[in-house]
Amino acid sequence: MIFNHPYRYVAERVVRSFGTDFDFVFSEIRNGEFKVEARRGGRIAALSGECGGDEKTRLCAALYDALHALTGISPAWGIFTGVRPVKYIRESGRDDDYFTDKMKIRADKLALAREIAEVQKGVVNDIPENSFHLYVGIPFCPSRCGYCSFVSEAVGKSEHLIPRYVSLLIRELELIGDYSRKTGRRPDTVYIGGGTPTALPLNEQARVYEAVANSFDLSAVREYTVEAGRPDTLDASVLREIKLAGVDRVSINPQSMNDRVLGAIGRGHTARDAVKAYETARAASFAGINMDLIAGLPTEGADGFIGGLKRVIALKPDNITVHGLAFKKGSRLSRNAKPPFAEGLTGAAYAVLREYGYFPYYMYRLRESGTDGDNIGYSRSKDKIGMYNVFVMDENTSVLAAGCAGATRLAVNGDMRKCYNFKYPHEYISRFDELIENKFRLFGGITD
């Protein structure tokens, strides 16, 4: 693939949304004119013309048209290649014709983004002054799932790292807490994710919760979530410890309600385990419970996925998040056989969830999930919306992150400063002093 222009990156993203089995793709901008050509299986599609005012949009639209002519594929998000379509559409100020005609975004996806943007108004316009969102990363899981590309390690293989990792994590939390106190900032939401935080031994979990409580003024926190994703890590004692820490929202993620599928993707639990974990959490009176499902898992099929979704709906969780299966580099599925993508399944899930009273409240687009891929969070009521999810996708507020793969963004005088933690536990531990120096520079030395 050859791109002779400054828009190579986004053009390559457009091409990848059609697949990778092209013999040749070429695009060029010269003297205000574009030229594109694509070849596949002996067939050629070529277009050329004047760019007009927006070179990037015109060039990518021409690529889209050429690749569509060769493949018959119509990627749902058109030439939009970012992960935050709701934010992009809301802030662009463009009318619908621009998105459907120029950006090639499918009408139903545009309507969905508009719907979510309307729901989010009450959240993104209600941000407390001098607030931030705290993320705490725990990169350990009971085992690694077949679809997973996140930074996580199986507890059994890396148990020796956990005490040291938690000790350093506590030091990082203390540093961030010191900064927040000296600048008068308070956390608005707290999210402990990973990985599977509840995979830690209970005493190590307690150390993390205690460090959060000791390092920050939590009196103004409106939402405190723990990603208790694997049902096989949950019992009454774990949920009790979470509850005692002040956590009011948990995420319990079956991913599928089919035991055969769960076995195929390497999950260490059954559908019944997920139901039991949910019932135990509900009995503990958490204010919010989310459950995740993945659309397009191998061997499940459309009927199996929709049937599982209805089983989850029957439990009446406050939030349900539907993930399109992402074919990501680094996952076991991507190394073996290419699984079926979730084509049409996220749309089918939308129809079912709307029928049962759920509405979409946040979304991000997946780059590795075929032509129809996105993750969509649904809620049963406006007061149960997962606020942290909305703020992270909105990307206009500060997020202070601790732990592996933590991405800090700090809003200061209209600028957004960013700092990224190391991804892997070994690197986090061995290069911790370097990480702390990066945080010092980000905070302007205020913690000296």
Short mmCIF file of C-alpha atoms in Angstrom, two decimals:
data_model
loop_
_atom_site.label_atom_id
_atom_site.label_comp_id
_atom_site.label_asym_id
_atom_site.label_seq_id
_atom_site.Cartn_x
_atom_site.Cartn_y
_atom_site.Cartn_z
CA MET A 1 0.00 0.00 0.00
CA ILE A 2 1.44 3.39 -0.99
CA PHE A 3 0.17 6.78 0.12
CA ASN A 4 1.93 9.87 -1.26
CA HIS A 5 0.40 12.53 0.95
CA PRO A 6 0.31 13.70 4.60
CA TYR A 7 -2.86 11.70 5.35
CA ARG A 8 -1.23 8.30 5.14
CA TYR A 9 -2.20 7.16 8.62
CA VAL A 10 -5.93 7.84 8.34
CA ALA A 11 -6.00 6.53 4.76
CA GLU A 12 -4.43 3.26 5.89
CA ARG A 13 -7.12 3.01 8.58
CA VAL A 14 -9.81 3.42 5.93
CA VAL A 15 -8.24 0.63 3.86
CA ARG A 16 -8.04 -1.71 6.86
CA SER A 17 -11.74 -1.30 7.54
CA PHE A 18 -12.30 -3.18 4.25
CA GLY A 19 -9.82 -5.95 5.08
CA THR A 20 -6.25 -6.55 4.00
CA ASP A 21 -6.55 -8.80 0.94
CA PHE A 22 -5.80 -6.16 -1.69
CA ASP A 23 -3.08 -6.62 -4.28
CA PHE A 24 -2.29 -2.92 -4.39
CA VAL A 25 -3.68 0.36 -3.06
CA PHE A 26 -2.37 3.74 -4.16
CA SER A 27 -3.47 7.28 -3.36
CA GLU A 28 -1.95 10.63 -4.18
CA ILE A 29 -2.62 14.35 -3.83
CA ARG A 30 -0.89 16.73 -6.24
CA ASN A 31 -1.71 20.35 -7.10
CA GLY A 32 -5.10 20.13 -5.42
CA GLU A 33 -6.13 16.96 -7.23
CA PHE A 34 -6.42 13.41 -5.92
CA LYS A 35 -5.89 10.05 -7.52
CA VAL A 36 -6.68 6.64 -6.00
CA GLU A 37 -6.33 3.14 -7.39
CA ALA A 38 -6.97 -0.27 -5.85
CA ARG A 39 -6.50 -3.76 -7.25
CA ARG A 40 -7.93 -7.00 -5.93
CA GLY A 41 -8.13 -10.38 -7.63
CA GLY A 42 -7.43 -8.98 -11.07
CA ARG A 43 -10.03 -6.21 -10.77
CA ILE A 44 -9.13 -2.52 -10.66
CA ALA A 45 -11.01 0.49 -9.28
CA ALA A 46 -9.60 3.96 -9.94
CA LEU A 47 -10.90 7.48 -9.20
CA SER A 48 -9.49 10.97 -9.62
CA GLY A 49 -10.69 14.56 -9.30
CA GLU A 50 -10.32 17.86 -7.50
CA CYS A 51 -9.93 17.83 -3.73
CA GLY A 52 -11.88 20.99 -2.97
CA GLY A 53 -11.61 22.53 0.50
CA ASP A 54 -11.04 19.38 2.57
CA GLU A 55 -8.27 17.29 1.03
CA LYS A 56 -8.29 14.56 3.67
CA THR A 57 -12.04 13.97 3.57
CA ARG A 58 -12.19 13.99 -0.23
CA LEU A 59 -9.27 11.62 -0.61
CA CYS A 60 -10.55 9.16 2.00
CA ALA A 61 -14.05 9.26 0.49
CA ALA A 62 -12.57 8.38 -2.89
CA LEU A 63 -10.67 5.48 -1.31
CA TYR A 64 -13.89 4.34 0.29
CA ASP A 65 -15.74 4.41 -3.05
CA ALA A 66 -12.98 2.50 -4.84
CA LEU A 67 -12.71 -0.18 -2.18
CA HIS A 68 -16.49 -0.51 -1.94
CA ALA A 69 -16.62 -1.06 -5.70
CA LEU A 70 -14.10 -3.90 -5.39
CA THR A 71 -15.50 -5.60 -2.29
CA GLY A 72 -19.16 -4.65 -1.95
CA ILE A 73 -18.38 -3.88 1.71
CA SER A 74 -19.81 -0.73 3.33
CA PRO A 75 -18.08 -0.08 6.68
CA ALA A 76 -20.69 1.29 9.06
CA TRP A 77 -18.54 4.21 10.23
CA GLY A 78 -17.51 5.19 6.72
CA ILE A 79 -14.20 7.05 6.64
CA PHE A 80 -14.32 7.97 10.32
CA THR A 81 -11.40 6.07 11.82
CA GLY A 82 -11.27 7.39 15.38
CA VAL A 83 -12.56 5.61 18.47
CA ARG A 84 -14.83 8.44 19.72
CA PRO A 85 -17.55 9.04 17.13
CA VAL A 86 -19.99 10.57 19.64
CA LYS A 87 -17.49 13.24 20.66
CA TYR A 88 -16.49 13.89 17.04
CA ILE A 89 -20.04 14.24 15.79
CA ARG A 90 -21.16 16.36 18.74
CA GLU A 91 -18.26 18.80 18.56
CA SER A 92 -18.03 19.12 14.76
CA GLY A 93 -21.24 21.13 14.43
CA ARG A 94 -21.89 19.50 11.03
CA ASP A 95 -25.33 18.50 9.77
CA ASP A 96 -26.38 14.93 9.06
CA ASP A 97 -25.83 15.23 5.30
CA TYR A 98 -22.14 15.90 5.83
CA PHE A 99 -21.70 12.71 7.86
CA THR A 100 -23.73 10.46 5.58
CA ASP A 101 -22.64 11.93 2.22
CA LYS A 102 -19.08 13.12 2.83
CA MET A 103 -18.00 10.87 5.72
CA LYS A 104 -19.98 7.86 4.45
CA ILE A 105 -21.27 7.07 7.95
CA ARG A 106 -24.29 4.78 7.87
CA ALA A 107 -27.52 6.50 8.85
CA ASP A 108 -28.33 4.15 11.73
CA LYS A 109 -24.86 4.64 13.27
CA LEU A 110 -25.20 8.42 12.95
CA ALA A 111 -28.61 8.28 14.65
CA LEU A 112 -27.12 6.15 17.44
CA ALA A 113 -24.28 8.64 18.00
CA ARG A 114 -26.77 11.52 18.08
CA GLU A 115 -28.94 9.62 20.57
CA ILE A 116 -26.00 8.95 22.87
CA ALA A 117 -24.80 12.56 22.62
CA GLU A 118 -28.22 13.73 23.79
CA VAL A 119 -28.19 11.33 26.74
CA GLN A 120 -24.71 12.47 27.74
CA LYS A 121 -25.56 16.16 27.87
CA GLY A 122 -26.61 15.98 31.49
CA VAL A 123 -23.35 14.24 32.42
CA VAL A 124 -20.69 16.13 30.45
CA ASN A 125 -22.27 19.48 31.34
CA ASP A 126 -22.22 18.69 35.06
CA ILE A 127 -18.54 18.49 35.96
CA PRO A 128 -17.59 19.68 39.46
CA GLU A 129 -14.92 22.38 39.56
CA ASN A 130 -11.35 21.19 40.30
CA SER A 131 -12.35 17.55 39.94
CA PHE A 132 -10.69 14.59 38.25
CA HIS A 133 -11.31 10.92 37.65
CA LEU A 134 -9.03 8.37 39.29
CA TYR A 135 -8.03 5.18 37.48
CA VAL A 136 -6.18 2.36 39.24
CA GLY A 137 -4.81 -0.43 37.05
CA ILE A 138 -4.47 -4.03 38.26
CA PRO A 139 -2.82 -6.10 35.49
CA PHE A 140 -3.60 -9.59 36.80
CA CYS A 141 -6.31 -12.13 35.90
CA PRO A 142 -7.12 -15.71 36.92
CA SER A 143 -6.21 -16.76 33.35
CA ARG A 144 -5.87 -15.08 29.97
CA CYS A 145 -9.00 -15.23 27.79
CA GLY A 146 -8.63 -16.12 24.13
CA TYR A 147 -9.87 -12.77 22.82
CA CYS A 148 -7.88 -10.65 25.28
CA SER A 149 -5.12 -8.27 24.23
CA PHE A 150 -5.10 -6.21 27.41
CA VAL A 151 -2.02 -5.96 29.58
CA SER A 152 -2.68 -8.69 32.10
CA GLU A 153 -0.90 -11.72 33.50
CA ALA A 154 -2.31 -14.93 34.91
CA VAL A 155 -2.12 -14.87 38.69
CA GLY A 156 -0.76 -18.41 38.85
CA LYS A 157 2.28 -17.50 36.73
CA SER A 158 2.97 -14.10 38.27
CA GLU A 159 1.86 -14.46 41.88
CA HIS A 160 5.36 -13.56 43.09
CA LEU A 161 5.02 -10.11 41.49
CA ILE A 162 1.80 -9.12 43.23
CA PRO A 163 3.06 -7.90 46.67
CA ARG A 164 5.83 -5.81 45.09
CA TYR A 165 3.46 -4.45 42.43
CA VAL A 166 0.86 -3.43 45.02
CA SER A 167 3.51 -1.75 47.19
CA LEU A 168 4.69 0.39 44.27
CA LEU A 169 1.12 1.09 43.20
CA ILE A 170 0.46 2.44 46.69
CA ARG A 171 3.48 4.75 46.38
CA GLU A 172 2.15 6.07 43.07
CA LEU A 173 -1.29 6.62 44.58
CA GLU A 174 0.30 8.56 47.45
CA LEU A 175 2.13 10.78 44.95
CA ILE A 176 -1.04 11.50 42.97
CA GLY A 177 -2.95 12.07 46.21
CA ASP A 178 -0.34 14.55 47.40
CA TYR A 179 -0.64 16.45 44.15
CA SER A 180 -4.44 16.47 44.32
CA ARG A 181 -4.48 17.84 47.88
CA LYS A 182 -1.94 20.60 47.15
CA THR A 183 -3.89 21.74 44.10
CA GLY A 184 -7.33 21.47 45.67
CA ARG A 185 -8.47 18.76 43.25
CA ARG A 186 -10.81 16.00 44.38
CA PRO A 187 -11.81 12.79 42.61
CA ASP A 188 -15.27 12.82 41.07
CA THR A 189 -15.23 9.15 40.06
CA VAL A 190 -12.91 6.25 40.90
CA TYR A 191 -12.41 3.23 38.65
CA ILE A 192 -10.28 0.23 39.61
CA GLY A 193 -9.80 -1.86 36.49
CA GLY A 194 -7.34 -4.06 34.71
CA GLY A 195 -7.07 -6.98 34.31
CA THR A 196 -9.27 -8.31 37.06
CA PRO A 197 -8.71 -6.49 40.37
CA THR A 198 -10.66 -9.15 42.25
CA ALA A 199 -8.13 -11.76 41.11
CA LEU A 200 -5.70 -10.39 43.71
CA PRO A 201 -5.52 -12.17 47.05
CA LEU A 202 -8.01 -10.56 49.41
CA ASN A 203 -5.32 -9.02 51.62
CA GLU A 204 -3.72 -7.35 48.57
CA GLN A 205 -7.09 -6.03 47.42
CA ALA A 206 -7.59 -4.56 50.88
CA ARG A 207 -4.22 -2.78 50.62
CA VAL A 208 -5.28 -1.13 47.36
CA TYR A 209 -8.65 0.03 48.72
CA GLU A 210 -7.00 1.34 51.87
CA ALA A 211 -4.41 3.27 49.83
CA VAL A 212 -7.14 4.93 47.77
CA ALA A 213 -9.00 5.94 50.93
CA ASN A 214 -5.84 7.26 52.63
CA SER A 215 -4.48 9.13 49.61
CA PHE A 216 -7.59 10.97 48.44
CA ASP A 217 -10.49 12.99 49.75
CA LEU A 218 -13.34 10.74 48.65
CA SER A 219 -16.10 12.85 50.19
CA ALA A 220 -17.23 14.22 46.80
CA VAL A 221 -16.95 10.97 44.82
CA ARG A 222 -20.14 10.33 42.86
CA GLU A 223 -19.21 6.89 41.53
CA TYR A 224 -16.69 4.28 42.71
CA THR A 225 -16.36 1.23 40.47
CA VAL A 226 -14.39 -2.00 40.75
CA GLU A 227 -14.02 -4.17 37.66
CA ALA A 228 -14.94 -7.53 39.19
CA GLY A 229 -14.99 -8.95 35.71
CA ARG A 230 -14.42 -12.65 36.26
CA PRO A 231 -17.28 -14.28 38.18
CA ASP A 232 -14.90 -17.01 39.34
CA THR A 233 -13.07 -14.42 41.49
CA LEU A 234 -16.17 -13.39 43.41
CA ASP A 235 -17.75 -14.64 46.58
CA ALA A 236 -19.43 -13.00 49.55
CA SER A 237 -16.12 -12.22 51.31
CA VAL A 238 -14.64 -10.45 48.27
CA LEU A 239 -17.79 -8.43 47.69
CA ARG A 240 -17.94 -7.57 51.39
CA GLU A 241 -14.37 -6.19 51.25
CA ILE A 242 -15.26 -4.12 48.17
CA LYS A 243 -18.38 -2.80 49.82
CA LEU A 244 -16.54 -1.87 53.02
CA ALA A 245 -14.12 0.19 50.92
CA GLY A 246 -16.98 2.43 49.84
CA VAL A 247 -17.31 1.00 46.34
CA ASP A 248 -20.85 1.47 45.04
CA ARG A 249 -20.61 -0.02 41.53
CA VAL A 250 -19.18 -3.32 40.27
CA SER A 251 -18.86 -4.84 36.84
CA ILE A 252 -19.48 -8.60 36.59
CA ASN A 253 -18.75 -9.81 33.08
CA PRO A 254 -19.93 -13.22 31.86
CA GLN A 255 -19.03 -12.31 28.21
CA SER A 256 -21.26 -15.23 27.15
CA MET A 257 -24.03 -17.19 28.78
CA ASN A 258 -23.11 -20.36 26.87
CA ASP A 259 -20.84 -22.78 28.74
CA ARG A 260 -19.47 -24.27 25.53
CA VAL A 261 -18.44 -20.84 24.29
CA LEU A 262 -16.95 -19.93 27.66
CA GLY A 263 -14.81 -23.05 27.51
CA ALA A 264 -13.69 -22.28 23.96
CA ILE A 265 -12.41 -18.81 24.90
CA GLY A 266 -10.67 -19.95 28.08
CA ARG A 267 -12.97 -18.50 30.73
CA GLY A 268 -12.72 -20.33 34.03
CA HIS A 269 -16.40 -20.17 34.94
CA THR A 270 -19.87 -21.18 33.84
CA ALA A 271 -22.94 -19.12 33.05
CA ARG A 272 -24.40 -20.24 36.38
CA ASP A 273 -21.32 -18.83 38.14
CA ALA A 274 -22.05 -15.45 36.54
CA VAL A 275 -25.65 -15.54 37.72
CA LYS A 276 -24.59 -16.51 41.23
CA ALA A 277 -22.01 -13.70 41.37
CA TYR A 278 -24.62 -11.22 40.21
CA GLU A 279 -27.15 -12.41 42.79
CA THR A 280 -24.54 -12.16 45.56
CA ALA A 281 -23.63 -8.63 44.51
CA ARG A 282 -27.27 -7.61 44.32
CA ALA A 283 -27.85 -8.99 47.81
CA ALA A 284 -24.93 -6.82 48.99
CA SER A 285 -26.92 -3.75 47.84
CA PHE A 286 -24.43 -2.20 45.42
CA ALA A 287 -25.93 0.93 43.90
CA GLY A 288 -24.92 -0.12 40.38
CA ILE A 289 -24.06 -3.40 38.68
CA ASN A 290 -22.82 -3.69 35.11
CA MET A 291 -22.59 -6.88 33.06
CA ASP A 292 -20.58 -7.28 29.83
CA LEU A 293 -21.27 -9.50 26.84
CA ILE A 294 -19.22 -9.96 23.67
CA ALA A 295 -20.99 -10.20 20.32
CA GLY A 296 -19.39 -12.46 17.73
CA LEU A 297 -17.52 -14.99 19.87
CA PRO A 298 -16.49 -18.11 17.96
CA THR A 299 -19.05 -20.94 17.87
CA GLU A 300 -21.80 -18.85 19.52
CA GLY A 301 -23.80 -17.56 16.54
CA ALA A 302 -26.45 -14.86 16.44
CA ASP A 303 -29.20 -16.88 18.11
CA GLY A 304 -26.90 -17.95 20.94
CA PHE A 305 -25.73 -14.39 21.54
CA ILE A 306 -29.25 -12.90 21.58
CA GLY A 307 -30.46 -15.72 23.83
CA GLY A 308 -27.62 -15.01 26.26
CA LEU A 309 -28.37 -11.29 26.15
CA LYS A 310 -31.98 -11.97 27.13
CA ARG A 311 -30.81 -14.13 30.06
CA VAL A 312 -28.71 -11.21 31.29
CA ILE A 313 -31.57 -8.74 30.78
CA ALA A 314 -33.79 -10.99 32.91
CA LEU A 315 -31.42 -10.38 35.84
CA LYS A 316 -32.06 -6.62 35.52
CA PRO A 317 -28.52 -5.29 35.93
CA ASP A 318 -28.31 -1.51 36.00
CA ASN A 319 -25.95 -1.42 33.01
CA ILE A 320 -25.25 -3.85 30.18
CA THR A 321 -22.25 -3.31 27.92
CA VAL A 322 -22.18 -5.03 24.53
CA HIS A 323 -18.72 -5.39 22.99
CA GLY A 324 -18.20 -6.29 19.36
CA LEU A 325 -15.50 -8.95 19.18
CA ALA A 326 -12.24 -7.19 18.35
CA PHE A 327 -9.66 -9.12 16.35
CA LYS A 328 -6.67 -7.63 18.15
CA LYS A 329 -2.99 -8.32 17.72
CA GLY A 330 -1.68 -10.18 20.74
CA SER A 331 -4.82 -12.18 21.48
CA ARG A 332 -4.82 -15.97 21.16
CA LEU A 333 -7.74 -15.82 18.73
CA SER A 334 -5.81 -13.54 16.38
CA ARG A 335 -2.86 -15.96 16.35
CA ASN A 336 -4.99 -18.97 15.51
CA ALA A 337 -8.07 -18.80 13.32
CA LYS A 338 -9.82 -15.58 12.37
CA PRO A 339 -13.17 -15.66 14.21
CA PRO A 340 -16.41 -14.36 12.73
CA PHE A 341 -16.92 -10.69 13.33
CA ALA A 342 -19.99 -9.27 15.05
CA GLU A 343 -21.60 -8.03 11.84
CA GLY A 344 -25.16 -6.91 12.62
CA LEU A 345 -25.07 -8.24 16.17
CA THR A 346 -24.54 -4.92 17.92
CA GLY A 347 -27.53 -3.55 15.99
CA ALA A 348 -29.62 -6.57 16.95
CA ALA A 349 -28.57 -6.09 20.58
CA TYR A 350 -29.67 -2.45 20.41
CA ALA A 351 -33.16 -3.47 19.27
CA VAL A 352 -33.53 -6.07 22.04
CA LEU A 353 -32.21 -3.80 24.78
CA ARG A 354 -34.46 -0.92 23.71
CA GLU A 355 -37.42 -3.29 23.77
CA TYR A 356 -36.65 -4.12 27.41
CA GLY A 357 -36.22 -0.52 28.52
CA TYR A 358 -32.46 -0.03 28.27
CA PHE A 359 -31.00 2.96 26.40
CA PRO A 360 -27.45 3.57 25.11
CA TYR A 361 -25.35 6.05 27.06
CA TYR A 362 -21.77 5.66 25.80
CA MET A 363 -19.95 4.14 22.86
CA TYR A 364 -16.53 3.75 21.35
CA ARG A 365 -15.65 2.45 17.92
CA LEU A 366 -13.49 -0.63 17.54
CA ARG A 367 -10.76 -0.58 14.93
CA GLU A 368 -10.32 -4.35 14.76
CA SER A 369 -13.90 -5.56 14.70
CA GLY A 370 -14.90 -5.75 11.05
CA THR A 371 -17.15 -3.18 9.45
CA ASP A 372 -19.79 -2.88 12.18
CA GLY A 373 -17.70 -2.87 15.33
CA ASP A 374 -18.39 -0.78 18.39
CA ASN A 375 -18.77 -1.13 22.12
CA ILE A 376 -21.99 0.29 23.54
CA GLY A 377 -22.98 0.76 27.16
CA TYR A 378 -26.68 0.66 28.07
CA SER A 379 -28.46 1.78 31.21
CA ARG A 380 -31.88 1.16 32.74
CA SER A 381 -32.16 4.70 34.11
CA LYS A 382 -30.37 8.03 33.85
CA ASP A 383 -29.26 7.96 37.48
CA LYS A 384 -27.44 4.64 36.86
CA ILE A 385 -25.32 5.80 33.93
CA GLY A 386 -21.66 4.79 34.30
CA MET A 387 -20.19 8.27 34.62
CA TYR A 388 -16.52 7.25 34.44
CA ASN A 389 -17.14 5.63 31.05
CA VAL A 390 -18.72 8.80 29.71
CA PHE A 391 -15.94 11.08 30.95
CA VAL A 392 -13.15 8.86 29.60
CA MET A 393 -14.74 8.77 26.15
CA ASP A 394 -15.50 12.51 26.24
CA GLU A 395 -11.80 13.25 26.86
CA ASN A 396 -12.38 16.79 28.13
CA THR A 397 -11.71 16.22 31.82
CA SER A 398 -8.69 15.18 33.87
CA VAL A 399 -7.97 11.51 34.50
CA LEU A 400 -5.18 10.72 36.98
CA ALA A 401 -4.04 7.14 36.51
CA ALA A 402 -1.94 4.80 38.62
CA GLY A 403 -0.70 1.32 37.79
CA CYS A 404 0.16 -0.57 34.62
CA ALA A 405 -0.96 1.00 31.34
CA GLY A 406 -2.47 3.96 33.20
CA ALA A 407 -3.05 6.92 30.88
CA THR A 408 -3.05 10.22 32.74
CA ARG A 409 -4.45 13.35 31.13
CA LEU A 410 -4.32 16.56 33.12
CA ALA A 411 -6.32 19.63 32.14
CA VAL A 412 -4.33 22.77 33.00
CA ASN A 413 -5.31 26.25 31.78
CA GLY A 414 -7.03 24.95 28.68
CA ASP A 415 -4.25 22.50 27.78
CA MET A 416 -4.35 18.73 28.16
CA ARG A 417 -1.07 17.29 29.43
CA LYS A 418 -0.61 13.55 29.04
CA CYS A 419 1.55 10.91 30.65
CA TYR A 420 1.53 7.12 30.08
CA ASN A 421 2.61 4.46 32.53
CA PHE A 422 4.53 1.38 31.48
CA LYS A 423 2.34 -1.45 30.22
CA TYR A 424 3.73 -4.60 31.78
CA PRO A 425 4.13 -5.53 35.47
CA HIS A 426 7.85 -6.39 35.15
CA GLU A 427 8.51 -3.05 33.47
CA TYR A 428 6.35 -1.13 35.94
CA ILE A 429 8.36 -2.62 38.81
CA SER A 430 11.84 -2.37 37.29
CA ARG A 431 11.38 1.17 35.95
CA PHE A 432 9.27 2.60 38.75
CA ASP A 433 11.69 5.43 39.58
CA GLU A 434 11.51 6.57 35.95
CA LEU A 435 7.72 6.46 36.11
CA ILE A 436 7.73 8.65 39.22
CA GLU A 437 10.01 11.16 37.49
CA ASN A 438 7.54 11.33 34.61
CA LYS A 439 4.76 12.08 37.08
CA PHE A 440 6.85 14.80 38.76
CA ARG A 441 7.38 16.49 35.40
CA LEU A 442 3.68 16.24 34.56
CA PHE A 443 2.70 17.78 37.89
CA GLY A 444 5.24 20.57 37.46
CA GLY A 445 7.27 19.60 40.51
CA ILE A 446 4.45 20.60 42.80
CA THR A 447 4.96 17.50 44.94
CA ASP A 448 8.63 18.36 45.71
#
